[in-house]
């Protein structure tokens, strides 16, 4: 058993409710494992800050339905309580083109009307939605409703969500942004005929605000007052929830013995992982896979360190906000030069989105100022107002550092920059995940030891990707360890 926190739409306060629950549970010294639906990096940072445990992403587009189930089972059973934060509105997803028929027990079920095809006929765009995850994991849902601009209509919303898909078990509602006692009375009177439990009431809060910017919330590493905010959330959580009904729903059954990572080789390959305020978009499962496959991860900061780590055989630059810290990155000339030298001398490097931007010649920020970067790629990244967002199906156009030509990779893009020059030999031809709309070619693979792309990937169902990367890193190690 565990619980899904869902919203009737985006912006209703799912993250605030989730963090409030987590903060209050952890104040009680409860061991909690959290999960996040979708390809989110920043919300899981907040989860981990509160619980002290890495939050796990549940996304059947990036992985598979089976992987979502396995990931949840593996990690939830290592804790006392488990909580899943949803994405967008409860039924907001995509067309289930990749997974039709999966899990039906019949390879031909996608054409013959199997279970998943039936699901998508009923709600053709809810694949990878919060509702889809709740069905996959057979978990009850708590629906968060923004009550700031409604009273009696709350019952119509709650009834609609409860009846829309009878396979979804709505355990109750949390009423958020309630204005007054009179307002609350009107809401409860409206809900009473539904016999749907009110599991929490959050009043309008002026002192609980998480700042955001052009790609969502500001990451935890940039919020010096975060601990005070979490304490206020814990105070709120102690009084605003019906814990008598919530705790049994949140309870999970711990395994008698926690599993451990496999024993690493005596001489593992060392990978320098850029992790600081500029680069912090990583799926914990990706990092775990690298370790399980024999990597020793060496975390370092292109912002603050004077040099790249010694004795490493590969580099991994995740996404993040290099545009926000472009001046500091530019001023650290010794590291920029060292990164360029190492890559040009053959060190394998993965660079996703923000990492790609760092390997460019320049970043041109929102104000039009140019900042020099590592200069590995003969192009510049220009910030703009247009948001590129969505799941991608990417087909490799050539053999490259991570995959062979013809391989299909599923990932997502989320950025407000574009490149001044596109590669002449791109890594991928990309299209939208849920239709055949071509999104063009992208990704840099020259020099051949670089994989630089705007597409973020989750390797949970694709162990061959980190395996291939580490194989190339070991080739370098067999020649000469980088000093």
Coordinates of N, CA, C and O in Angstrom, one line a residue, residues 59-189:
X59 N 8.0 6.7 -15.0 CA 7.7 7.2 -16.3 C 7.7 6.1 -17.3 O 8.8 5.7 -17.7
X60 N 6.5 5.6 -17.7 CA 6.5 4.5 -18.7 C 6.9 4.9 -20.1 O 7.2 4.0 -20.9
X61 N 6.9 6.2 -20.4 CA 7.4 6.6 -21.7 C 8.9 6.4 -21.8 O 9.5 5.9 -22.7
X62 N 9.6 7.0 -20.7 CA 11.1 6.9 -20.7 C 11.6 5.5 -20.4 O 12.7 5.1 -20.8
X63 N 10.8 4.7 -19.7 CA 11.2 3.3 -19.4 C 10.2 2.3 -20.0 O 10.2 2.1 -21.1
X64 N 9.3 1.8 -19.1 CA 8.3 0.9 -19.5 C 7.3 0.7 -18.4 O 7.6 1.1 -17.2
X65 N 6.1 0.1 -18.7 CA 5.2 -0.1 -17.6 C 5.8 -1.1 -16.6 O 5.7 -1.0 -15.4
X66 N 6.5 -2.1 -17.1 CA 7.1 -3.1 -16.2 C 8.2 -2.5 -15.3 O 8.3 -2.8 -14.1
X67 N 9.0 -1.6 -15.9 CA 10.0 -1.0 -15.1 C 9.4 -0.1 -14.0 O 9.9 -0.1 -12.9
X68 N 8.3 0.6 -14.3 CA 7.6 1.4 -13.3 C 7.2 0.5 -12.1 O 7.4 0.9 -10.9
X69 N 6.6 -0.6 -12.4 CA 6.2 -1.5 -11.3 C 7.4 -2.1 -10.6 O 7.3 -2.1 -9.3
X70 N 8.4 -2.4 -11.3 CA 9.6 -3.0 -10.6 C 10.3 -1.9 -9.7 O 10.7 -2.2 -8.6
X71 N 10.4 -0.7 -10.2 CA 11.1 0.3 -9.5 C 10.3 0.7 -8.2 O 10.9 0.8 -7.2
X72 N 9.0 0.8 -8.4 CA 8.2 1.1 -7.2 C 8.3 0.0 -6.1 O 8.5 0.2 -4.9
X73 N 8.2 -1.3 -6.6 CA 8.2 -2.4 -5.6 C 9.6 -2.5 -4.9 O 9.6 -2.6 -3.7
X74 N 10.6 -2.3 -5.7 CA 12.0 -2.4 -5.1 C 12.2 -1.3 -4.0 O 12.8 -1.6 -3.0
X75 N 11.9 -0.1 -4.3 CA 12.2 1.0 -3.4 C 11.2 1.2 -2.3 O 11.5 1.6 -1.2
X76 N 9.9 1.0 -2.6 CA 8.9 1.2 -1.6 C 9.0 0.2 -0.4 O 8.7 0.5 0.7
X77 N 9.5 -1.0 -0.7 CA 9.6 -2.0 0.3 C 10.7 -1.8 1.2 O 10.9 -2.6 2.2
X78 N 11.5 -0.8 1.0 CA 12.7 -0.5 1.8 C 12.4 0.6 2.8 O 13.3 1.1 3.5
X79 N 11.1 1.0 2.9 CA 10.7 2.1 3.8 C 9.4 1.8 4.5 O 8.7 0.8 4.2
X80 N 9.1 2.6 5.5 CA 7.9 2.4 6.3 C 6.7 2.9 5.5 O 5.6 2.4 5.5
X81 N 6.9 4.1 4.8 CA 5.8 4.7 4.1 C 6.3 5.1 2.7 O 7.5 5.3 2.4
X82 N 5.3 5.1 1.8 CA 5.6 5.5 0.4 C 4.6 6.4 -0.1 O 3.4 6.3 0.1
X83 N 5.1 7.4 -0.9 CA 4.2 8.5 -1.4 C 4.6 8.8 -2.8 O 5.8 9.0 -3.1
X84 N 3.6 8.9 -3.7 CA 3.8 9.2 -5.1 C 3.2 10.5 -5.5 O 2.0 10.7 -5.3
X85 N 4.0 11.5 -5.9 CA 3.5 12.8 -6.4 C 3.2 12.7 -7.9 O 4.1 12.3 -8.7
X86 N 2.0 13.1 -8.3 CA 1.6 13.0 -9.7 C 2.1 14.1 -10.5 O 3.0 14.9 -10.1
X87 N 1.6 14.2 -11.7 CA 2.1 15.2 -12.7 C 0.8 15.8 -13.3 O -0.1 15.1 -13.6
X88 N 0.8 17.1 -13.5 CA -0.3 17.8 -14.1 C -1.6 17.4 -13.5 O -1.7 17.2 -12.3
X89 N -2.7 17.3 -14.3 CA -3.9 16.9 -13.8 C -4.0 15.3 -13.8 O -3.2 14.7 -14.5
X90 N -4.9 14.7 -13.1 CA -4.9 13.3 -12.8 C -4.9 12.5 -14.1 O -4.2 11.5 -14.2
X91 N -5.6 12.9 -15.2 CA -5.7 12.2 -16.4 C -4.9 12.7 -17.6 O -5.1 12.3 -18.7
X92 N -4.0 13.7 -17.3 CA -3.2 14.3 -18.3 C -2.0 13.4 -18.7 O -1.1 13.2 -17.8
X93 N -2.0 12.9 -19.9 CA -0.9 12.1 -20.4 C -0.7 12.3 -21.8 O -0.9 13.3 -22.4
X94 N -0.2 11.2 -22.5 CA 0.0 11.2 -23.9 C -0.6 10.0 -24.5 O -1.1 9.1 -23.8
X95 N -0.7 9.9 -25.8 CA -1.2 8.7 -26.5 C -0.2 7.6 -26.2 O 1.0 7.7 -26.3
X96 N -0.8 6.4 -26.0 CA 0.0 5.3 -25.6 C 0.6 4.4 -26.7 O 0.5 3.2 -26.7
X97 N 1.2 5.1 -27.7 CA 1.6 4.4 -28.9 C 2.7 3.4 -28.6 O 2.8 2.3 -29.3
X98 N 3.6 3.6 -27.7 CA 4.7 2.7 -27.5 C 4.3 1.4 -26.7 O 4.8 0.3 -26.9
X99 N 3.3 1.5 -25.8 CA 3.0 0.5 -24.9 C 1.7 -0.3 -25.2 O 1.3 -1.1 -24.4
X100 N 1.1 0.0 -26.2 CA -0.2 -0.7 -26.5 C 0.0 -2.2 -26.5 O 0.9 -2.8 -27.2
X101 N -0.7 -2.9 -25.7 CA -0.7 -4.4 -25.6 C 0.3 -4.9 -24.6 O 0.2 -6.1 -24.2
X102 N 1.2 -4.1 -24.1 CA 2.2 -4.5 -23.1 C 1.4 -4.9 -21.8 O 0.6 -4.1 -21.3
X103 N 1.8 -6.0 -21.2 CA 1.2 -6.4 -19.9 C -0.1 -7.2 -20.1 O -0.7 -7.6 -19.1
X104 N -0.5 -7.4 -21.3 CA -1.8 -8.2 -21.5 C -1.5 -9.7 -21.6 O -2.5 -10.4 -21.7
X105 N -0.3 -10.1 -21.7 CA 0.0 -11.5 -21.8 C -0.1 -12.1 -23.2 O -0.1 -13.2 -23.4
X106 N -0.2 -11.2 -24.2 CA -0.4 -11.6 -25.6 C 0.4 -10.6 -26.4 O 0.1 -9.5 -26.5
X107 N 1.4 -11.2 -27.2 CA 2.2 -10.3 -28.0 C 1.4 -9.6 -29.0 O 1.7 -8.5 -29.5
X108 N 0.3 -10.1 -29.4 CA -0.6 -9.5 -30.5 C -1.7 -8.7 -29.9 O -2.6 -8.3 -30.6
X109 N -1.7 -8.5 -28.6 CA -2.8 -7.8 -28.0 C -3.0 -6.4 -28.4 O -4.2 -5.9 -28.4
X110 N -2.0 -5.7 -28.9 CA -2.1 -4.4 -29.3 C -3.1 -4.2 -30.5 O -3.8 -3.3 -30.6
X111 N -3.1 -5.3 -31.4 CA -4.0 -5.2 -32.5 C -5.3 -5.9 -32.2 O -6.3 -5.6 -32.8
X112 N -5.3 -6.9 -31.2 CA -6.5 -7.7 -31.0 C -7.4 -7.1 -29.9 O -8.3 -7.7 -29.5
X113 N -7.0 -5.9 -29.4 CA -7.9 -5.3 -28.3 C -7.5 -5.7 -27.0 O -8.3 -6.0 -26.1
X114 N -6.2 -5.7 -26.7 CA -5.7 -6.1 -25.4 C -5.9 -5.1 -24.3 O -6.5 -4.0 -24.6
X115 N -5.5 -5.3 -23.1 CA -5.8 -4.5 -22.0 C -5.4 -3.0 -22.2 O -6.2 -2.1 -21.9
X116 N -4.2 -2.8 -22.6 CA -3.7 -1.4 -22.7 C -4.4 -0.7 -23.9 O -4.7 0.5 -23.8
X117 N -4.7 -1.4 -24.9 CA -5.5 -0.8 -26.0 C -6.9 -0.4 -25.6 O -7.3 0.7 -25.9
X118 N -7.5 -1.2 -24.7 CA -8.8 -0.8 -24.2 C -8.7 0.4 -23.3 O -9.5 1.3 -23.4
X119 N -7.6 0.5 -22.5 CA -7.4 1.7 -21.6 C -7.3 2.9 -22.5 O -7.9 3.9 -22.2
X120 N -6.5 2.8 -23.6 CA -6.3 4.0 -24.4 C -7.5 4.3 -25.2 O -7.7 5.5 -25.7
X121 N -8.4 3.4 -25.5 CA -9.6 3.7 -26.2 C -10.5 4.5 -25.2 O -11.2 5.4 -25.7
X122 N -10.5 4.1 -24.0 CA -11.4 4.8 -23.0 C -10.9 6.3 -22.8 O -11.7 7.2 -22.6
X123 N -9.6 6.4 -22.6 CA -9.0 7.7 -22.4 C -7.7 7.8 -23.2 O -6.6 7.5 -22.8
X124 N -7.8 8.2 -24.5 CA -6.7 8.0 -25.5 C -5.5 8.8 -25.2 O -4.5 8.6 -25.8
X125 N -5.5 9.7 -24.2 CA -4.3 10.6 -24.0 C -3.9 10.5 -22.5 O -3.3 11.5 -22.0
X126 N -4.2 9.4 -21.8 CA -3.8 9.4 -20.4 C -2.6 8.4 -20.2 O -2.3 8.1 -19.0
X127 N -1.9 7.9 -21.2 CA -0.8 7.1 -21.0 C 0.3 8.0 -20.3 O 0.5 9.1 -20.7
X128 N 1.0 7.4 -19.3 CA 2.0 8.1 -18.5 C 1.4 9.2 -17.6 O 2.2 9.9 -17.1
X129 N 0.1 9.2 -17.5 CA -0.5 10.2 -16.6 C -0.4 9.6 -15.2 O -0.1 8.5 -14.9
X130 N -0.8 10.5 -14.2 CA -0.9 10.0 -12.8 C -1.9 8.9 -12.7 O -1.7 7.9 -12.0
X131 N -3.1 9.0 -13.4 CA -4.0 7.9 -13.4 C -3.5 6.6 -13.9 O -3.7 5.5 -13.3
X132 N -2.7 6.6 -15.0 CA -2.0 5.5 -15.5 C -1.1 4.8 -14.5 O -1.1 3.6 -14.3
X133 N -0.3 5.6 -13.8 CA 0.6 5.1 -12.7 C -0.2 4.5 -11.6 O 0.1 3.4 -11.1
X134 N -1.3 5.1 -11.2 CA -2.2 4.6 -10.1 C -2.7 3.3 -10.5 O -2.8 2.3 -9.7
X135 N -3.1 3.1 -11.8 CA -3.7 1.8 -12.2 C -2.6 0.8 -12.2 O -2.8 -0.4 -11.8
X136 N -1.4 1.1 -12.8 CA -0.3 0.2 -12.8 C 0.1 -0.4 -11.5 O 0.4 -1.6 -11.3
X137 N 0.1 0.5 -10.5 CA 0.6 0.1 -9.1 C -0.6 -0.2 -8.2 O -0.3 -0.6 -7.1
X138 N -1.8 -0.1 -8.7 CA -3.0 -0.4 -7.9 C -3.0 0.4 -6.6 O -3.1 -0.2 -5.5
X139 N -2.8 1.7 -6.7 CA -2.7 2.6 -5.5 C -3.9 3.5 -5.5 O -4.4 4.0 -6.5
X140 N -4.4 3.8 -4.2 CA -5.4 4.8 -4.1 C -4.9 6.2 -4.3 O -3.7 6.5 -4.2
X141 N -5.8 7.1 -4.7 CA -5.4 8.5 -5.1 C -6.1 9.5 -4.1 O -7.3 9.3 -3.7
X142 N -5.3 10.5 -3.7 CA -5.9 11.6 -3.0 C -5.9 12.8 -3.9 O -4.8 13.1 -4.5
X143 N -7.0 13.4 -4.2 CA -7.2 14.4 -5.2 C -7.0 15.8 -4.5 O -7.8 16.1 -3.6
X144 N -6.1 16.6 -4.9 CA -5.9 18.0 -4.4 C -6.7 18.9 -5.3 O -6.6 18.9 -6.5
X145 N -7.5 19.7 -4.6 CA -8.4 20.6 -5.4 C -8.1 22.1 -4.9 O -8.1 22.3 -3.7
X146 N -7.8 22.9 -5.8 CA -7.6 24.4 -5.6 C -9.0 25.0 -5.3 O -9.8 25.1 -6.3
X147 N -9.3 25.4 -4.1 CA -10.6 25.9 -3.7 C -10.7 27.4 -3.7 O -11.7 28.0 -3.2
X148 N -9.6 28.1 -4.2 CA -9.5 29.5 -4.0 C -10.6 30.3 -4.8 O -11.0 31.4 -4.4
X149 N -11.2 29.7 -5.8 CA -12.2 30.4 -6.6 C -13.5 29.5 -6.8 O -14.2 29.6 -7.8
X150 N -13.8 28.7 -5.8 CA -15.0 27.9 -5.9 C -15.5 27.6 -4.5 O -14.8 27.7 -3.5
X151 N -16.8 27.2 -4.4 CA -17.3 26.7 -3.2 C -18.2 25.4 -3.5 O -17.6 24.3 -3.5
X152 N -19.5 25.6 -3.8 CA -20.3 24.5 -4.1 C -19.9 23.6 -5.3 O -20.1 22.4 -5.3
X153 N -19.2 24.2 -6.2 CA -18.8 23.5 -7.4 C -17.7 22.4 -7.1 O -17.4 21.6 -8.0
X154 N -17.1 22.5 -5.9 CA -16.1 21.5 -5.6 C -16.7 20.0 -5.7 O -16.0 19.1 -6.0
X155 N -18.0 19.9 -5.4 CA -18.6 18.6 -5.4 C -18.6 18.0 -6.9 O -18.4 16.8 -7.1
X156 N -18.9 18.9 -7.8 CA -19.0 18.5 -9.2 C -17.6 18.1 -9.7 O -17.5 17.1 -10.4
X157 N -16.6 18.8 -9.3 CA -15.2 18.4 -9.6 C -14.9 17.1 -9.0 O -14.4 16.2 -9.7
X158 N -15.1 16.9 -7.8 CA -14.7 15.6 -7.1 C -15.5 14.5 -7.7 O -15.0 13.4 -7.9
X159 N -16.8 14.7 -7.9 CA -17.6 13.6 -8.5 C -17.2 13.2 -9.9 O -17.1 12.1 -10.2
X160 N -16.8 14.2 -10.7 CA -16.4 14.0 -12.0 C -15.1 13.1 -12.1 O -15.0 12.2 -12.8
X161 N -14.2 13.5 -11.2 CA -12.9 12.8 -11.2 C -13.1 11.4 -10.6 O -12.4 10.4 -11.1
X162 N -14.0 11.2 -9.7 CA -14.2 9.9 -9.1 C -14.9 8.9 -10.1 O -14.6 7.8 -10.1
X163 N -15.8 9.5 -10.9 CA -16.6 8.6 -11.8 C -16.0 8.5 -13.2 O -16.4 7.6 -13.9
X164 N -15.0 9.3 -13.5 CA -14.5 9.3 -14.9 C -13.9 8.0 -15.3 O -14.1 7.4 -16.4
X165 N -13.1 7.4 -14.4 CA -12.5 6.1 -14.6 C -12.7 5.2 -13.4 O -12.1 5.4 -12.4
X166 N -13.6 4.3 -13.4 CA -14.0 3.5 -12.2 C -12.8 2.7 -11.7 O -12.9 2.2 -10.5
X167 N -11.8 2.5 -12.5 CA -10.6 1.7 -12.0 C -9.7 2.6 -11.0 O -8.9 2.0 -10.3
X168 N -9.9 3.9 -11.0 CA -9.2 4.7 -10.1 C -9.9 4.8 -8.8 O -11.1 5.2 -8.7
X169 N -9.2 4.5 -7.7 CA -9.8 4.6 -6.4 C -9.4 5.9 -5.7 O -8.3 6.1 -5.3
X170 N -10.4 6.8 -5.6 CA -10.2 8.1 -5.0 C -10.4 7.9 -3.5 O -11.6 7.7 -3.0
X171 N -9.4 8.0 -2.7 CA -9.5 7.7 -1.3 C -10.0 8.9 -0.5 O -10.5 8.8 0.6
X172 N -9.9 10.1 -1.1 CA -10.4 11.3 -0.5 C -9.8 12.5 -1.2 O -9.1 12.4 -2.2
X173 N -10.1 13.7 -0.6 CA -9.6 15.0 -1.2 C -8.9 15.8 -0.2 O -9.1 15.6 1.0
X174 N -8.0 16.6 -0.7 CA -7.3 17.6 0.1 C -7.8 19.0 -0.5 O -7.6 19.2 -1.7
X175 N -8.4 19.8 0.4 CA -8.8 21.1 0.0 C -7.8 22.1 0.2 O -7.4 22.4 1.3
X176 N -7.2 22.7 -0.9 CA -6.1 23.6 -0.8 C -6.6 25.1 -1.0 O -7.6 25.3 -1.7
X177 N -5.9 26.0 -0.4 CA -6.2 27.4 -0.5 C -7.6 27.8 -0.1 O -8.3 28.5 -0.8
X178 N -8.0 27.3 1.1 CA -9.2 27.6 1.7 C -9.1 28.9 2.4 O -8.2 29.2 3.1
X179 N -10.1 29.8 2.2 CA -10.0 31.2 2.6 C -10.4 31.5 4.0 O -9.9 32.3 4.7
X180 N -11.5 30.7 4.5 CA -12.0 31.1 5.8 C -12.8 29.9 6.4 O -13.0 28.9 5.6
X181 N -13.2 30.0 7.6 CA -14.1 29.0 8.2 C -15.4 28.8 7.4 O -15.9 27.7 7.2
X182 N -16.0 30.0 7.0 CA -17.2 30.0 6.3 C -17.0 29.3 4.9 O -17.8 28.5 4.4
X183 N -15.9 29.6 4.3 CA -15.5 29.0 3.0 C -15.4 27.5 3.2 O -16.0 26.7 2.4
X184 N -14.7 27.0 4.2 CA -14.6 25.6 4.5 C -15.9 24.9 4.7 O -16.2 23.8 4.2
X185 N -16.8 25.6 5.4 CA -18.1 25.0 5.7 C -18.9 24.8 4.4 O -19.5 23.8 4.2
X186 N -18.8 25.8 3.5 CA -19.5 25.6 2.2 C -18.9 24.4 1.4 O -19.7 23.7 0.8
X187 N -17.6 24.3 1.4 CA -17.0 23.2 0.7 C -17.4 21.9 1.3 O -17.7 20.9 0.5
X188 N -17.3 21.7 2.6 CA -17.7 20.4 3.2 C -19.2 20.1 3.0 O -19.5 18.9 2.8
X189 N -20.0 21.1 3.1 CA -21.5 20.9 2.9 C -21.7 20.4 1.5 O -22.6 19.5 1.3

